Tab-separated table of C-alpha atoms in Angstrom:
chain	number	residue	atom	x	y	z
A	181	MET	CA	105.820	183.877	192.025
A	182	GLY	CA	108.289	181.756	193.998
A	183	LEU	CA	107.132	181.093	197.579
A	184	PRO	CA	108.948	179.611	200.615
A	185	GLY	CA	108.959	175.844	200.942
A	186	ILE	CA	106.335	174.062	203.058
A	187	VAL	CA	107.531	172.140	206.124
A	188	THR	CA	106.230	170.812	209.454
A	189	ARG	CA	106.110	173.022	212.554
A	190	ALA	CA	109.096	171.126	214.019
A	191	GLN	CA	111.133	171.691	210.867
A	192	TRP	CA	110.185	175.379	210.846
A	193	LEU	CA	111.240	175.770	214.502
A	194	ALA	CA	114.615	174.165	213.803
A	195	ALA	CA	115.208	176.464	210.832
A	196	ARG	CA	114.016	179.457	212.839
A	197	GLU	CA	116.406	178.696	215.716
A	198	GLU	CA	119.299	178.441	213.281
A	199	LEU	CA	118.397	181.801	211.787
A	200	LEU	CA	117.877	183.331	215.256
A	201	ALA	CA	121.479	182.524	216.184
A	202	LYS	CA	122.638	184.463	213.119
A	203	GLU	CA	120.278	187.343	213.927
A	204	LYS	CA	121.660	187.601	217.465
A	205	ALA	CA	125.195	187.597	216.111
A	206	GLN	CA	124.232	190.400	213.740
A	207	THR	CA	122.767	192.403	216.639
A	208	ARG	CA	125.996	192.025	218.633
A	209	ALA	CA	128.014	193.033	215.570
A	210	ARG	CA	125.777	196.068	215.059
A	211	ASP	CA	126.263	197.109	218.700
A	212	ALA	CA	130.027	196.898	218.208
A	213	LEU	CA	129.811	198.909	214.996
A	214	ASN	CA	127.673	201.569	216.698
A	215	ALA	CA	130.278	201.838	219.471
A	216	GLU	CA	132.997	202.266	216.856
A	217	ARG	CA	130.926	205.000	215.209
A	218	ARG	CA	130.625	206.821	218.542
A	219	ARG	CA	134.409	206.700	218.874
A	220	LEU	CA	134.902	208.575	215.606
A	221	PRO	CA	136.693	211.915	215.993
A	222	MET	CA	134.749	215.059	215.157
A	223	VAL	CA	135.400	218.202	213.115
A	224	GLU	CA	134.647	221.706	214.363
A	225	ILE	CA	132.458	223.753	212.025
A	226	ASP	CA	133.931	227.235	211.683
A	227	LYS	CA	132.155	228.167	208.444
A	228	GLU	CA	129.011	230.284	208.607
A	229	TYR	CA	125.914	228.730	207.036
A	230	LEU	CA	122.593	230.535	206.689
A	231	PHE	CA	119.282	228.748	206.197
A	232	ASP	CA	115.735	229.928	205.486
A	233	GLY	CA	112.957	228.554	207.670
A	234	SER	CA	109.537	229.372	209.014
A	235	ASP	CA	111.064	231.925	211.417
A	236	GLY	CA	113.346	233.538	208.831
A	237	LYS	CA	117.118	233.226	208.641
A	238	ALA	CA	118.898	230.726	210.899
A	239	THR	CA	122.478	229.592	211.455
A	240	LEU	CA	123.571	225.985	211.925
A	241	PHE	CA	123.848	226.732	215.641
A	242	ASP	CA	120.241	227.961	215.639
A	243	LEU	CA	119.046	224.659	214.150
A	244	PHE	CA	119.937	222.849	217.389
A	245	ASP	CA	117.076	224.799	219.006
A	246	GLY	CA	118.852	224.551	222.344
A	247	ASP	CA	119.581	220.823	222.132
A	248	SER	CA	123.024	219.237	222.355
A	249	GLN	CA	122.736	217.186	219.160
A	250	LEU	CA	121.336	217.827	215.699
A	251	ILE	CA	120.414	215.267	213.044
A	252	VAL	CA	119.995	216.730	209.551
A	253	TYR	CA	118.164	214.777	206.868
A	254	HIS	CA	119.466	215.817	203.447
A	255	PHE	CA	116.147	215.836	201.574
A	256	MET	CA	116.561	215.769	197.789
A	257	PHE	CA	114.729	218.845	196.495
A	258	ALA	CA	116.749	220.806	193.916
A	259	PRO	CA	115.953	224.488	193.279
A	260	GLU	CA	114.515	223.790	189.816
A	261	TRP	CA	112.195	220.982	190.965
A	262	ASP	CA	108.502	221.540	191.634
A	263	ALA	CA	108.255	218.846	194.312
A	264	GLY	CA	110.508	216.878	196.635
A	265	CYS	CA	112.021	213.487	195.860
A	266	ARG	CA	109.582	210.575	196.161
A	267	SER	CA	112.018	208.286	197.985
A	268	CYS	CA	112.947	211.080	200.400
A	269	SER	CA	109.247	211.674	200.959
A	270	ALA	CA	108.757	208.003	201.809
A	271	PHE	CA	111.630	208.268	204.304
A	272	MET	CA	110.097	211.370	205.878
A	273	ASP	CA	106.738	209.610	206.176
A	274	GLN	CA	108.263	207.124	208.610
A	275	ILE	CA	109.661	209.766	210.979
A	276	GLY	CA	107.413	209.783	214.030
A	277	HIS	CA	106.907	212.257	216.830
A	278	LEU	CA	110.140	214.079	217.679
A	279	ALA	CA	109.464	214.150	221.438
A	280	HIS	CA	111.473	210.956	222.028
A	281	LEU	CA	114.493	212.551	220.338
A	282	ARG	CA	114.042	215.958	221.923
A	283	ALA	CA	113.744	214.371	225.389
A	284	ARG	CA	117.383	213.285	224.979
A	285	SER	CA	118.491	216.710	223.766
A	286	THR	CA	118.557	215.749	220.068
A	287	ASN	CA	116.819	217.764	217.352
A	288	PHE	CA	115.871	216.396	213.925
A	289	ILE	CA	115.351	218.595	210.852
A	290	ALA	CA	115.318	218.374	207.060
A	291	VAL	CA	117.419	220.563	204.754
A	292	SER	CA	117.073	221.001	200.977
A	293	ARG	CA	118.548	223.304	198.329
A	294	ALA	CA	115.100	224.321	197.059
A	295	PRO	CA	113.970	227.819	198.075
A	296	PHE	CA	111.790	227.868	201.169
A	297	THR	CA	108.930	229.231	199.072
A	298	LYS	CA	108.868	225.823	197.316
A	299	ILE	CA	109.465	223.769	200.440
A	300	LEU	CA	106.594	225.301	202.419
A	301	PRO	CA	103.671	224.303	200.128
A	302	PHE	CA	105.103	220.821	199.551
A	303	LYS	CA	105.528	220.301	203.289
A	304	ALA	CA	101.918	221.372	203.815
A	305	ARG	CA	100.751	218.990	201.077
A	306	MET	CA	102.577	216.090	202.783
A	307	GLY	CA	101.277	217.043	206.224
A	308	TRP	CA	104.700	216.907	207.907
A	309	THR	CA	105.563	218.760	211.107
A	310	VAL	CA	109.333	218.084	211.068
A	311	PRO	CA	111.217	221.413	210.801
A	312	TRP	CA	112.473	221.923	207.244
A	313	TYR	CA	114.984	224.522	206.081
A	314	SER	CA	116.345	225.769	202.770
A	315	SER	CA	120.094	225.920	202.188
A	316	TYR	CA	119.577	227.696	198.859
A	317	ASP	CA	121.954	230.576	199.625
A	318	SER	CA	124.715	228.546	201.269
A	319	ASP	CA	127.344	225.891	200.506
A	320	PHE	CA	125.898	223.519	203.097
A	321	ASN	CA	124.670	220.823	200.676
A	322	HIS	CA	127.931	220.803	198.735
A	323	ASP	CA	130.129	220.852	201.827
A	324	PHE	CA	128.312	217.853	203.310
A	325	ASP	CA	128.115	215.913	200.037
A	326	ALA	CA	124.329	216.080	199.699
A	327	THR	CA	124.816	217.846	196.352
A	328	LEU	CA	127.557	216.568	194.063
A	329	GLY	CA	128.883	218.600	191.152
A	330	GLU	CA	128.112	222.152	190.074
A	331	GLY	CA	125.643	223.940	187.812
A	332	ASP	CA	123.787	221.772	185.302
A	333	GLU	CA	125.894	218.780	186.404
A	334	ALA	CA	124.771	219.012	190.043
A	335	ARG	CA	123.251	215.831	191.446
A	336	GLU	CA	121.374	215.426	194.723
A	337	GLN	CA	121.764	212.455	197.044
A	338	PRO	CA	119.859	211.623	200.242
A	339	GLY	CA	121.712	211.390	203.506
A	340	LEU	CA	121.873	212.078	207.215
A	341	SER	CA	124.458	214.237	208.983
A	342	CYS	CA	124.928	214.432	212.746
A	343	PHE	CA	126.255	217.392	214.711
A	344	LEU	CA	127.186	217.927	218.349
A	345	ARG	CA	127.143	221.214	220.245
A	346	ASP	CA	129.523	222.026	223.082
A	347	GLY	CA	128.603	225.461	224.372
A	348	ASP	CA	128.849	227.771	221.359
A	349	ARG	CA	130.974	225.350	219.359
A	350	VAL	CA	129.454	223.037	216.722
A	351	PHE	CA	131.047	219.790	215.541
A	352	HIS	CA	130.295	217.407	212.672
A	353	THR	CA	130.376	213.826	213.986
A	354	TYR	CA	128.940	211.565	211.249
A	355	SER	CA	127.257	211.365	207.831
A	356	THR	CA	125.765	208.526	205.800
A	357	TYR	CA	124.117	208.419	202.384
A	358	ASP	CA	121.997	206.308	200.029
A	359	ARG	CA	121.983	202.649	201.207
A	360	GLY	CA	123.313	203.764	204.565
A	361	LEU	CA	119.752	204.965	205.252
A	362	ASP	CA	118.128	201.566	204.623
A	363	TRP	CA	117.885	200.570	208.294
A	364	VAL	CA	117.239	204.051	209.700
A	365	GLY	CA	113.805	205.331	210.683
A	366	SER	CA	113.080	204.500	214.319
A	367	TYR	CA	114.191	206.886	217.035
A	368	SER	CA	116.646	204.282	218.369
A	369	SER	CA	118.286	203.835	214.952
A	370	LEU	CA	118.636	207.619	214.664
A	371	PHE	CA	120.317	207.766	218.091
A	372	ASP	CA	122.715	205.042	216.914
A	373	LEU	CA	124.102	207.470	214.317
A	374	THR	CA	124.971	210.129	216.886
A	375	ALA	CA	128.056	210.672	219.016
A	376	LEU	CA	126.048	210.258	222.240
A	377	GLY	CA	124.129	207.204	221.048
A	378	ARG	CA	121.029	206.096	222.947
A	379	GLN	CA	122.563	207.502	226.150
A	380	GLU	CA	122.065	204.183	227.943
A	381	GLU	CA	124.424	202.725	230.545
A	382	TRP	CA	125.306	199.569	228.596
A	383	GLU	CA	126.714	201.464	225.621
A	384	GLU	CA	130.374	201.949	224.839
A	385	PRO	CA	132.259	204.179	225.237
A	386	LYS	CA	131.153	204.905	228.796
A	387	GLY	CA	130.351	208.322	230.171
A	388	ARG	CA	127.902	209.587	227.544
A	389	SER	CA	124.640	208.591	229.209
A	390	THR	CA	124.175	211.347	231.787
A	391	GLY	CA	123.406	215.030	231.906
A	392	LEU	CA	121.459	215.426	228.665
A	393	GLY	CA	117.690	215.432	228.611
A	394	ALA	CA	115.455	212.667	229.936
A	395	PRO	CA	116.910	209.433	231.338
A	396	ALA	CA	117.205	206.799	228.630
A	397	GLY	CA	116.137	203.164	228.524
A	398	SER	CA	112.849	201.439	227.757
A	399	PRO	CA	111.501	201.551	231.353
A	400	ARG	CA	111.826	205.347	231.253
A	401	LEU	CA	110.103	205.906	227.939
A	402	ARG	CA	107.059	208.155	228.116
A	403	TYR	CA	104.047	208.880	225.976
A	404	HIS	CA	105.205	211.723	223.783
A	405	ASP	CA	102.962	214.236	225.588
A	406	GLU	CA	104.380	213.328	229.017
A	407	TYR	CA	107.964	214.517	228.598
A	408	GLU	CA	108.915	217.700	230.407
A	409	MET	CA	110.477	219.614	227.529
């Protein structure tokens, strides 16, 4: 196995400082890219989708559960499979408590094509509490490119789709798939995919940091059982 070279502490510090400059540049570039993502236009959803969940049938509007934003994880679980995708399961394992998302009026759920009767026992086996819905009877997966092709040629792909609610109207703001998920997992990286972002004052464009949920920013973070939901 090839290992890093061995150097003195002074040599390591010099190399580390050189790399740190590149890391800071990448952070600034990522901030700019996130701002550009938030400036994307959005598409109103006027098609009716029905999902099966623990409380029965639900519409896309219902999945917001009263919040202003909705993040949907497209979990690969085809109707004919007996268990969910292993890589999707690894992704789901890293999703922490949803209170930090919900405090900023953002819900997170999983959606799969498998019937809910298959999803429920697998979810229990994995010990997850994230809400999970079946889109078995709808075109949702196909319309949002989580299922490609038809019939025996259908192929699942993992992804995340973000939606924004304005009153009774629902809008699609962003989707990413496959390698686009590589850096996602923390609550802050999930916020970075949404139209409202982290809802912090320094973000561009301005004017999206007030009026929704708990105040943002590290000094205002709470233990997850301290938020007033």
